[in-house]
PDB file of C-alpha atoms and ligand atoms in Angstrom:
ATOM      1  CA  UNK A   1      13.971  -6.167 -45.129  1.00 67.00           C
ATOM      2  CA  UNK A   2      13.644  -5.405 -49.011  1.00 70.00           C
ATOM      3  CA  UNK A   3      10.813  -2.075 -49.433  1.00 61.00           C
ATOM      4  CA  UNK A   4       9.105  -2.146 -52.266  1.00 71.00           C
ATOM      5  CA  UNK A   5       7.743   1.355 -53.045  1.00 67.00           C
ATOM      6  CA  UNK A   6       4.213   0.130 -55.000  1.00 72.00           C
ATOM      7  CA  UNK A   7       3.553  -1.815 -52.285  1.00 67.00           C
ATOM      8  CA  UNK A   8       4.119   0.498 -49.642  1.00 64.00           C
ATOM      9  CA  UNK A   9       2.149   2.959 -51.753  1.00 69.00           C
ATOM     10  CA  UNK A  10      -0.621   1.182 -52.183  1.00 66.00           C
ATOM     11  CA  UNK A  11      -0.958  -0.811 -48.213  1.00 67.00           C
ATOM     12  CA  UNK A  12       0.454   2.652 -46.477  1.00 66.00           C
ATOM     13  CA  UNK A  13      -0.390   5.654 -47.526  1.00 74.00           C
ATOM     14  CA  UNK A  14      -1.783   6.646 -44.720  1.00 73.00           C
ATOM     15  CA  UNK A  15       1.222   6.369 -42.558  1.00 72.00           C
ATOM     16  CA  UNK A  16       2.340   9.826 -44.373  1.00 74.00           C
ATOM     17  CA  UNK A  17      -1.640  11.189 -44.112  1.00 79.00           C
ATOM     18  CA  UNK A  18      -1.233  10.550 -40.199  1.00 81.00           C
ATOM     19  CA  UNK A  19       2.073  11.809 -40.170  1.00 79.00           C
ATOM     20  CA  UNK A  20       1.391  14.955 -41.712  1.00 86.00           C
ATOM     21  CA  UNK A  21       0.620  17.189 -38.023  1.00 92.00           C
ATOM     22  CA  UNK A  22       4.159  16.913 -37.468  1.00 96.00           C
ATOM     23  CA  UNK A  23       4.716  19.439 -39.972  1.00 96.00           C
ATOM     24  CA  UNK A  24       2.332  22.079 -38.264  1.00 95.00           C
ATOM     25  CA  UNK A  25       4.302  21.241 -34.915  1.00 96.00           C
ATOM     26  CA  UNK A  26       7.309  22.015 -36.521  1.00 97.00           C
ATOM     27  CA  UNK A  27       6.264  24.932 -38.104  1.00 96.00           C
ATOM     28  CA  UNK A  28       8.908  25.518 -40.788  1.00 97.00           C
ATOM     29  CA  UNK A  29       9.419  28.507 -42.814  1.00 96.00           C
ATOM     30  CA  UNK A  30      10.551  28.925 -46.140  1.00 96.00           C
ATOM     31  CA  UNK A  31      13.982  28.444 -46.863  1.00 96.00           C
ATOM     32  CA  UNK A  32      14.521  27.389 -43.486  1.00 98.00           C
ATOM     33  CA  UNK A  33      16.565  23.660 -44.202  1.00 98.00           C
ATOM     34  CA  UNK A  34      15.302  20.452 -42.942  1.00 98.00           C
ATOM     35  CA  UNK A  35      16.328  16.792 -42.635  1.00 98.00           C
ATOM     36  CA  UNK A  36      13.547  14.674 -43.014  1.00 98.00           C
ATOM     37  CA  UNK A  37      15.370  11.370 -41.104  1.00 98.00           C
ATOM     38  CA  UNK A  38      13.799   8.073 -42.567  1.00 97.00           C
ATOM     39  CA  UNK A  39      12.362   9.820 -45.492  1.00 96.00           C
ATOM     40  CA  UNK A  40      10.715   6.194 -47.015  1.00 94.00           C
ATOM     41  CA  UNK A  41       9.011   7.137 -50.978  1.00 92.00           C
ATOM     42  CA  UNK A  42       8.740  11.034 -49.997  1.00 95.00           C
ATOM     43  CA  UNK A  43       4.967  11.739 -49.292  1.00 92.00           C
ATOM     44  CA  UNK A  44       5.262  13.706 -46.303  1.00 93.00           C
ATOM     45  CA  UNK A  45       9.349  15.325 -47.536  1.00 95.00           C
ATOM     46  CA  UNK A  46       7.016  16.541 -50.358  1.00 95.00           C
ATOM     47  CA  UNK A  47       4.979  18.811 -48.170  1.00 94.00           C
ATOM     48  CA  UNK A  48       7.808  20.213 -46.830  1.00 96.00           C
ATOM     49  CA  UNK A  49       8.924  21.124 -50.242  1.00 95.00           C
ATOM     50  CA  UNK A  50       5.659  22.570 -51.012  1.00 93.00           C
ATOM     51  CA  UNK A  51       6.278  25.075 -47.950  1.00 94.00           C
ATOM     52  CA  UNK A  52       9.464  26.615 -50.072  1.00 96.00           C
ATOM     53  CA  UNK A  53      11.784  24.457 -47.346  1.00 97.00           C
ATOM     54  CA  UNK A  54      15.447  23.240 -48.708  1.00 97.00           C
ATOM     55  CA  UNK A  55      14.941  20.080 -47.680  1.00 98.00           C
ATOM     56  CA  UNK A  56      17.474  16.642 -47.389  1.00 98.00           C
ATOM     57  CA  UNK A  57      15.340  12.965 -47.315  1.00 98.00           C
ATOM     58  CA  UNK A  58      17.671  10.225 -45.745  1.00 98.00           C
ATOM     59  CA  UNK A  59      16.456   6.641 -45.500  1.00 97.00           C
ATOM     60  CA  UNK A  60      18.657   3.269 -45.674  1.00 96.00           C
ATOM     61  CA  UNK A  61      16.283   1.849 -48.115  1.00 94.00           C
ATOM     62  CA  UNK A  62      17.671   2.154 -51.325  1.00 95.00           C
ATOM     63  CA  UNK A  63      14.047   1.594 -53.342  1.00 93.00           C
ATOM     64  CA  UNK A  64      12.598   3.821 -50.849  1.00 92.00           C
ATOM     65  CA  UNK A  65      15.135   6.640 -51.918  1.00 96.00           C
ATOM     66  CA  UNK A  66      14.598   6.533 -55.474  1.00 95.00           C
ATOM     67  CA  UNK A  67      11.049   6.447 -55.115  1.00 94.00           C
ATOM     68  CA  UNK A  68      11.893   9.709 -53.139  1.00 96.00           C
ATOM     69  CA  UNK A  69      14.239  11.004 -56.040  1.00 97.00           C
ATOM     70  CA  UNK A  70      11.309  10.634 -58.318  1.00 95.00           C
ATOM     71  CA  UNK A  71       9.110  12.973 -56.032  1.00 94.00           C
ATOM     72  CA  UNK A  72      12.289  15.161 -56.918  1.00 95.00           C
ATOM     73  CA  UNK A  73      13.289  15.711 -53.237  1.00 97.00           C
ATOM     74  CA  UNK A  74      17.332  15.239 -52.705  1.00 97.00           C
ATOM     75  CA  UNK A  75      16.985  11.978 -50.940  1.00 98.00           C
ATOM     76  CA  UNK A  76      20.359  10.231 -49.701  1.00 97.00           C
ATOM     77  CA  UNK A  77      20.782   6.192 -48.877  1.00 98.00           C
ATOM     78  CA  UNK A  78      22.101   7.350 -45.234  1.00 98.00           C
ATOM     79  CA  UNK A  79      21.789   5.122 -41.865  1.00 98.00           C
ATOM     80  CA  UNK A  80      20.238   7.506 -39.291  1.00 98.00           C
ATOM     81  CA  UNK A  81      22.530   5.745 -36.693  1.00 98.00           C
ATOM     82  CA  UNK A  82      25.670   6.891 -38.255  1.00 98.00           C
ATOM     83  CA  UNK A  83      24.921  10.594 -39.193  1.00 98.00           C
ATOM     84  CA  UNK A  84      27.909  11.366 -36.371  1.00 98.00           C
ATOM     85  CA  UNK A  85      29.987   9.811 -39.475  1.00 98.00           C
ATOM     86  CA  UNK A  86      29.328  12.818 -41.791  1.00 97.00           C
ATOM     87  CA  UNK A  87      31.053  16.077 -41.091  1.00 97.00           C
ATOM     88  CA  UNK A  88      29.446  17.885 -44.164  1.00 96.00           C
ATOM     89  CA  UNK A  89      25.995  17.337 -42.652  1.00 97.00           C
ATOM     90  CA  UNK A  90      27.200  18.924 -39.073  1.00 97.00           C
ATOM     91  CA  UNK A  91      25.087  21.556 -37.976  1.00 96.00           C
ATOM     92  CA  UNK A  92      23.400  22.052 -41.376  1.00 97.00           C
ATOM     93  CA  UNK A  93      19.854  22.017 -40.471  1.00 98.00           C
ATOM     94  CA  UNK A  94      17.429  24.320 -38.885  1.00 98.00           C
ATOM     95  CA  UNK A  95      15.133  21.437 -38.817  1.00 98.00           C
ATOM     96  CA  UNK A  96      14.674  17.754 -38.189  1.00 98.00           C
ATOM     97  CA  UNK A  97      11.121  15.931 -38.939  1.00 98.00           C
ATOM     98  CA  UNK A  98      11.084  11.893 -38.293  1.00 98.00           C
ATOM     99  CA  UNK A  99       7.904  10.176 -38.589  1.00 96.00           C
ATOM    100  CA  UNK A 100       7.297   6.530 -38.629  1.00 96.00           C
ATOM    101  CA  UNK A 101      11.076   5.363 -38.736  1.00 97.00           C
ATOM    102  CA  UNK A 102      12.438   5.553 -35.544  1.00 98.00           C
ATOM    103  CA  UNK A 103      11.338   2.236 -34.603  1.00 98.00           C
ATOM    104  CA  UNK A 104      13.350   0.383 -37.511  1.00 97.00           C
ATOM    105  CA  UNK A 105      16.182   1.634 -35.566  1.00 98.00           C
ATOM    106  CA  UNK A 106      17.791  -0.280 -33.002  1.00 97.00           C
ATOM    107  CA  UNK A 107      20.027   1.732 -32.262  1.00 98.00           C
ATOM    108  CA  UNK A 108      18.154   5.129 -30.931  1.00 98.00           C
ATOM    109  CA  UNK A 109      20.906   6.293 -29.056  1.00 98.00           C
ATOM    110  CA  UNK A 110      22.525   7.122 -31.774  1.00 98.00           C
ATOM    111  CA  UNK A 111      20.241   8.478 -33.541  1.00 98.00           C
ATOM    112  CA  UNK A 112      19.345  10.859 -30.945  1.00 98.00           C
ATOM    113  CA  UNK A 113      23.453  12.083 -31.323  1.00 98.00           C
ATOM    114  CA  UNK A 114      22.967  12.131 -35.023  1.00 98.00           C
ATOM    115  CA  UNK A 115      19.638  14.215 -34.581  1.00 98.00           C
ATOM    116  CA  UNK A 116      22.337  16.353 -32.279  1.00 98.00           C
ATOM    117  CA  UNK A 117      25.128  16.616 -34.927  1.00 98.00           C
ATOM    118  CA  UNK A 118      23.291  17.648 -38.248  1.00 98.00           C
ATOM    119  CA  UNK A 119      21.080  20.376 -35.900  1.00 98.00           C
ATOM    120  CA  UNK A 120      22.236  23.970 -35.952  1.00 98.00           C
ATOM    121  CA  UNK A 121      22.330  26.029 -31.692  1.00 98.00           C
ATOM    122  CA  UNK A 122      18.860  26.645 -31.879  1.00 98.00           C
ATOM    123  CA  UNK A 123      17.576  24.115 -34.389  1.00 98.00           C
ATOM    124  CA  UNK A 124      14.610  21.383 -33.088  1.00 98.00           C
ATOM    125  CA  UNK A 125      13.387  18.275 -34.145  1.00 98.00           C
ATOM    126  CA  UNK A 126       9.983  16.856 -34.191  1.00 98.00           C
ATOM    127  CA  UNK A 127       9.293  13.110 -33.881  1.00 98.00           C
ATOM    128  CA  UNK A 128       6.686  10.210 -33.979  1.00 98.00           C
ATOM    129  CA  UNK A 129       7.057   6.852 -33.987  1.00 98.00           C
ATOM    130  CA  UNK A 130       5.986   3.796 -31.799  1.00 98.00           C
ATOM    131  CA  UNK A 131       5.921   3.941 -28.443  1.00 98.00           C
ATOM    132  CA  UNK A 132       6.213   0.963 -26.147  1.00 98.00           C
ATOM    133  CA  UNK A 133       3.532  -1.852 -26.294  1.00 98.00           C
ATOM    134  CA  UNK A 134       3.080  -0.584 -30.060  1.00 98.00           C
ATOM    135  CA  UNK A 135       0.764  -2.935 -32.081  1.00 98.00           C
ATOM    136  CA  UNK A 136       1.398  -5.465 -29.383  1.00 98.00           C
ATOM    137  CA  UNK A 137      -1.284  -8.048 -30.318  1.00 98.00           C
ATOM    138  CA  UNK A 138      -0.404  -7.859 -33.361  1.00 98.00           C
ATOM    139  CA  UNK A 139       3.404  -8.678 -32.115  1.00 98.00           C
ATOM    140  CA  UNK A 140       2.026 -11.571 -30.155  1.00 98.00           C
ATOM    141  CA  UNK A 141      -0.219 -13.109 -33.387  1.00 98.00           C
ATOM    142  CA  UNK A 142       2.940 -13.095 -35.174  1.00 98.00           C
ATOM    143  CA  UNK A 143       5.032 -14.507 -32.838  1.00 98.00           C
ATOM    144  CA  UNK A 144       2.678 -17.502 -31.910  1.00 98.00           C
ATOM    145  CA  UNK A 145       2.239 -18.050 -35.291  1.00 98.00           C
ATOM    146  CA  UNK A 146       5.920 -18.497 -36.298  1.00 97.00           C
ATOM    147  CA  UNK A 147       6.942 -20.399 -33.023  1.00 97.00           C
ATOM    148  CA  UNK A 148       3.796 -23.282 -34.395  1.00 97.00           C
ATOM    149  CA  UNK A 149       6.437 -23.441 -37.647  1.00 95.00           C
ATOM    150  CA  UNK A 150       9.075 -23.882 -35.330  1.00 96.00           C
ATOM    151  CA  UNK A 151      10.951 -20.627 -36.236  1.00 95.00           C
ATOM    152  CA  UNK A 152      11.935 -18.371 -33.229  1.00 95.00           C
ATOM    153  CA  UNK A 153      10.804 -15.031 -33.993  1.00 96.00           C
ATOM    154  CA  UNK A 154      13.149 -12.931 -31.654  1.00 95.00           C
ATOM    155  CA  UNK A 155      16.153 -13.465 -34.288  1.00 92.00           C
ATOM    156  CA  UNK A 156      14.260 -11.837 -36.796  1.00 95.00           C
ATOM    157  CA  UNK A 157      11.925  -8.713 -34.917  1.00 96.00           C
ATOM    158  CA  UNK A 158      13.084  -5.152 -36.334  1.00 96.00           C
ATOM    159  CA  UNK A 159      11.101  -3.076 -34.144  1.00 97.00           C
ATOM    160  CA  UNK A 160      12.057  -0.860 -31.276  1.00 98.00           C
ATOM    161  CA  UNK A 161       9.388   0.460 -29.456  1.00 98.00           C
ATOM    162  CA  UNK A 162      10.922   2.736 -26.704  1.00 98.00           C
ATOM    163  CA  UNK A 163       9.019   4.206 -23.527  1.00 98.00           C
ATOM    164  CA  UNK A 164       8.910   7.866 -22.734  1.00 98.00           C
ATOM    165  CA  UNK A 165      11.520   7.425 -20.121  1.00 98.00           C
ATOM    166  CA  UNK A 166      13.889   5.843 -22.291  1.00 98.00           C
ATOM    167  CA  UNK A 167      13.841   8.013 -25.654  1.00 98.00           C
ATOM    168  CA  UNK A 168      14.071  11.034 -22.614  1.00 98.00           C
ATOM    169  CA  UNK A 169      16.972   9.676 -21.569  1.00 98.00           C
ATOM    170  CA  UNK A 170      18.662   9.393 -25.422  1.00 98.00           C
ATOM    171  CA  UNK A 171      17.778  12.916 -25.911  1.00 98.00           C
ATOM    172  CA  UNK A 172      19.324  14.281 -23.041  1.00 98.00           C
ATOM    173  CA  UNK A 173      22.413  12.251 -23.510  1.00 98.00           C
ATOM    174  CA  UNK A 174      22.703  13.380 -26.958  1.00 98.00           C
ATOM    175  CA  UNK A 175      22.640  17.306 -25.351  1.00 98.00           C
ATOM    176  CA  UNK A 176      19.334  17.894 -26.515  1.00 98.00           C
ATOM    177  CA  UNK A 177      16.637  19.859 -24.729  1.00 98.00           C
ATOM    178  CA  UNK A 178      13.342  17.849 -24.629  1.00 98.00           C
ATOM    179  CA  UNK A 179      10.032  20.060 -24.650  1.00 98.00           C
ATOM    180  CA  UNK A 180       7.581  17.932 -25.195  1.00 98.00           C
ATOM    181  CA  UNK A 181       7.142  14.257 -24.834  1.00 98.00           C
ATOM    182  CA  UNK A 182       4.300  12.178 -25.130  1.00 98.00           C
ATOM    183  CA  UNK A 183       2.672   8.645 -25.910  1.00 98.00           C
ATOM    184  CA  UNK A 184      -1.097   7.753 -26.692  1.00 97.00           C
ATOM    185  CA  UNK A 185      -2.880   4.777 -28.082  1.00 98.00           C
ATOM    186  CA  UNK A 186      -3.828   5.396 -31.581  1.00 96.00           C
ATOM    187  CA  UNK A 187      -6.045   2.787 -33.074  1.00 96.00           C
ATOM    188  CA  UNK A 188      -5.195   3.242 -36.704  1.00 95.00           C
ATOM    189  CA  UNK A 189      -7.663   1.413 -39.088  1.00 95.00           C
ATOM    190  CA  UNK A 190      -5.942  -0.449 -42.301  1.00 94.00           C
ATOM    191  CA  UNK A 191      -7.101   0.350 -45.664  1.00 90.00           C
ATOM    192  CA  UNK A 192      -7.396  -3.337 -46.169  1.00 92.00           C
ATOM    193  CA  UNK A 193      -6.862  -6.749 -44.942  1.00 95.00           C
ATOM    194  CA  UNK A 194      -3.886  -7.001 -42.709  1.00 96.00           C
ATOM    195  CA  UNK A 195      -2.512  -9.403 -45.197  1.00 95.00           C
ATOM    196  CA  UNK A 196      -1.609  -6.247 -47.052  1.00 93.00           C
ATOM    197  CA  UNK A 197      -0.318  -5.189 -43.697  1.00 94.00           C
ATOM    198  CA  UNK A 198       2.019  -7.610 -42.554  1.00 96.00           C
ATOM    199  CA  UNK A 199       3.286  -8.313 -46.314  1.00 92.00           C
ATOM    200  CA  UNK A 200       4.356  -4.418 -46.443  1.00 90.00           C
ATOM    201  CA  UNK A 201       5.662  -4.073 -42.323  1.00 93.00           C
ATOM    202  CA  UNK A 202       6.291  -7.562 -40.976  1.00 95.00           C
ATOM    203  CA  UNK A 203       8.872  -8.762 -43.942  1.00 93.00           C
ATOM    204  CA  UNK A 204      11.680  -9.452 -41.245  1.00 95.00           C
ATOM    205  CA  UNK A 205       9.271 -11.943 -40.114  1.00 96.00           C
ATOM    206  CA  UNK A 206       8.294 -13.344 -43.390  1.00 95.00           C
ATOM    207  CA  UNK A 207      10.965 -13.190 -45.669  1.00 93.00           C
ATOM    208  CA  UNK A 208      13.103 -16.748 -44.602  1.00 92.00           C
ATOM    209  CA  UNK A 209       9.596 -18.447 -45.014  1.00 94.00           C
ATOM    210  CA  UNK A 210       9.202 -20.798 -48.158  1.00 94.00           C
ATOM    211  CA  UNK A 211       6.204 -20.135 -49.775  1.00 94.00           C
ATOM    212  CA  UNK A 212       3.446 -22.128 -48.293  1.00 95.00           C
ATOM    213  CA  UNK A 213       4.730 -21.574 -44.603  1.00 96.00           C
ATOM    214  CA  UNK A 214       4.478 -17.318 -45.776  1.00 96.00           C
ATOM    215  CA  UNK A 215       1.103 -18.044 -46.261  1.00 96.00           C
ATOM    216  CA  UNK A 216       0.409 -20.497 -43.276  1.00 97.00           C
ATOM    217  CA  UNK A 217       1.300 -17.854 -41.069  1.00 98.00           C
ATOM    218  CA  UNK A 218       0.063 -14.929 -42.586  1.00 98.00           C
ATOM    219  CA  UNK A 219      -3.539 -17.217 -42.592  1.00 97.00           C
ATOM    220  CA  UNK A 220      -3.072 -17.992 -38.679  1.00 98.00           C
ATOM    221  CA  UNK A 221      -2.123 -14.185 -37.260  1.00 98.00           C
ATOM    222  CA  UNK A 222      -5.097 -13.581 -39.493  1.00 97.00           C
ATOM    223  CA  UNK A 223      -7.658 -15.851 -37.644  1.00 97.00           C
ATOM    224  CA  UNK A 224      -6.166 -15.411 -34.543  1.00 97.00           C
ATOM    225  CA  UNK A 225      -6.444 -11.405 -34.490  1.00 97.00           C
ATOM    226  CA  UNK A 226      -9.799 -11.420 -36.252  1.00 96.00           C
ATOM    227  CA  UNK A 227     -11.894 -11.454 -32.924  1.00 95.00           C
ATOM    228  CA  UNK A 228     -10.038  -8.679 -31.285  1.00 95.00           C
ATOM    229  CA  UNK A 229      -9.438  -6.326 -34.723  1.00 97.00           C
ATOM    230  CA  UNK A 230     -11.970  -7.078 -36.981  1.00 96.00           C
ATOM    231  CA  UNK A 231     -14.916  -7.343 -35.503  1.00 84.00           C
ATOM    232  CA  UNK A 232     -16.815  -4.987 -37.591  1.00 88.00           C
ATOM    233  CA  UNK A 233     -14.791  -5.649 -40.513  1.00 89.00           C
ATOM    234  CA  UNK A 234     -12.334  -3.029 -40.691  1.00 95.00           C
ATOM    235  CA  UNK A 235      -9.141  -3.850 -39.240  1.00 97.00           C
ATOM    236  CA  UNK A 236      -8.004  -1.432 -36.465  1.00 97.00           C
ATOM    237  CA  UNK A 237      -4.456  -2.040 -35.474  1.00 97.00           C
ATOM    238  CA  UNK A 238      -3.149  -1.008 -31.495  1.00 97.00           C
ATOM    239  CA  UNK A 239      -0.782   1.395 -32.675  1.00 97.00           C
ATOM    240  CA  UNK A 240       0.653   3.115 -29.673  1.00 98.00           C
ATOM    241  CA  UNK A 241       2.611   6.844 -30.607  1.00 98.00           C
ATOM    242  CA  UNK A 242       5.178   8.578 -28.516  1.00 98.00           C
ATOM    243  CA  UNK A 243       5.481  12.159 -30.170  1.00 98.00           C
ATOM    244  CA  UNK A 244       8.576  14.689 -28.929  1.00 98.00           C
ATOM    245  CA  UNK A 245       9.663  18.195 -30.019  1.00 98.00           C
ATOM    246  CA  UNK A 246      13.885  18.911 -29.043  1.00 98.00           C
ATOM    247  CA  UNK A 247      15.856  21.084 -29.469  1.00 98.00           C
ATOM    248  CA  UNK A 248      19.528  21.842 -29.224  1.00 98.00           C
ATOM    249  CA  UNK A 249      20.498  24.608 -26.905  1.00 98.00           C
TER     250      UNK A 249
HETATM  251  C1  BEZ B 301       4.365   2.038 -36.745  1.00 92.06           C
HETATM  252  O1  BEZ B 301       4.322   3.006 -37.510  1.00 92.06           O
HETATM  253  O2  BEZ B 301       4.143   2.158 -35.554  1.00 92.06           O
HETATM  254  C2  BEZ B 301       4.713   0.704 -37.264  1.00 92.06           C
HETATM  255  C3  BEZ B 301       4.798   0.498 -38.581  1.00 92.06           C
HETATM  256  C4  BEZ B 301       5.148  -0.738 -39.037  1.00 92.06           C
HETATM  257  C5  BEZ B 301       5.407  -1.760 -38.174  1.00 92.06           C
HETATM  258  C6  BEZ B 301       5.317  -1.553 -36.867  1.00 92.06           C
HETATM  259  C7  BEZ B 301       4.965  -0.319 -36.400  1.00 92.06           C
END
């Protein structure tokens, strides 16, 4: 899926505005270095800046990074999966922040060795992202809509949405001590229409659509979710969050 960085700006913004607790739970000093893993355009690396941290934005999104660049952060086109692949970044940070990008990951196991690798003995990591059964209805709109077009959506879904249990077990695997670990609903209201929404997040879905079919669907997971998350107008998505805190012993 292609990011584009005016988009995202503009549709979500307030993914960084939500994100930005994480910071105060991982309480970083100056100087201290941190990773932000799945950095996106930079909003919330930029805080940590603005705390005196040495910080290092990775993300695989090549417009997301440059965006980042032009924040001024050091941002690096780096796969999250494959940080195990880079000796120089081995125990370089005191500090590992993730919000919001776990979930384009497939592959969280490795991540969670990654996470491992780049951390100093001592160093933690603080997490969110979505947590199993994450925007579900949303999920279902989508997929009812494309199967009606005839396309089967499973080929082209990009989100992982683990369960407590499971990221647990990555963690641990990885040699990381877990001490906290939590999910909770979060209804999260859009800015907008969830056009806006599932034109900046649901791309994968979307993108091997012609034209008119883009817009078919987008119309029908709009009149189908209406009822349930719209009702009053504003659009309140079933985001679902599973939050941890690790550290390596
Ligand atoms: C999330 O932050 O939970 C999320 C964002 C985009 C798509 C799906 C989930």
């Amino acid at each position: 899926m292609e990011w584009q960085p005016e988009r995202y700006a503009h549709n979500a913004r307030f993914v960084a505005d939500l994100g930005a607790p994480l910071i105060d739970l991982l309480a970083p000093e100056a100087d201290e270095s941190i990773l932000d893993l799945g950095c996106g355009d930079g909003a919330l690396t930029a805080q940590l800046l603005a705390r005196g941290c040495r910080v290092v934005g990775i993300d695989s999104s090549v417009q997301q990074v440059a965006a980042a660049r032009r924040r001024g952060i050091d941002a690096r086109v780096l796969d999250a999966q494959a940080l195990t692949d880079q000796p120089e970044l081995g125990e370089r940070f005191d500090g590992v922040l993730s919000n919001a990008a776990l979930h384009w990951m497939p592959r969280q196991d490795a991540v969670a060795r990654g996470i491992a690798h780049v951390l100093r003995r001592g160093g933690r990591c603080v997490a969110e992202l979505g947590g199993a059964g994450n925007v579900a209805r949303v999920r279902a709109g989508l997929f009812a809509s494309l199967e009606e077009q005839g396309v089967d959506p499973t080929a082209f879904d990009p989100w992982t949405f683990p369960d407590v249990d499971t990221m647990t077990r990555h963690l641990h695997s990885a040699g990381l001590s877990v001490d906290f670990i939590e999910q909770f609903p979060r209804p999260t209201p859009l800015p907008g229409d969830i056009a806006g929404w599932l034109e900046t997040f649901a791309g994968s879905f979307l993108d091997g659509l012609g034209q008119g079919q883009r817009r078919t669907v987008i119309d029908r997971v709009r009149a189908r979710l209406q009822p349930d998350l719209a009702s009053d107008g504003v659009w309140t998505l079933d985001y679902v969050r599973l939050r941890f805190r690790c550290s390596r012993p």
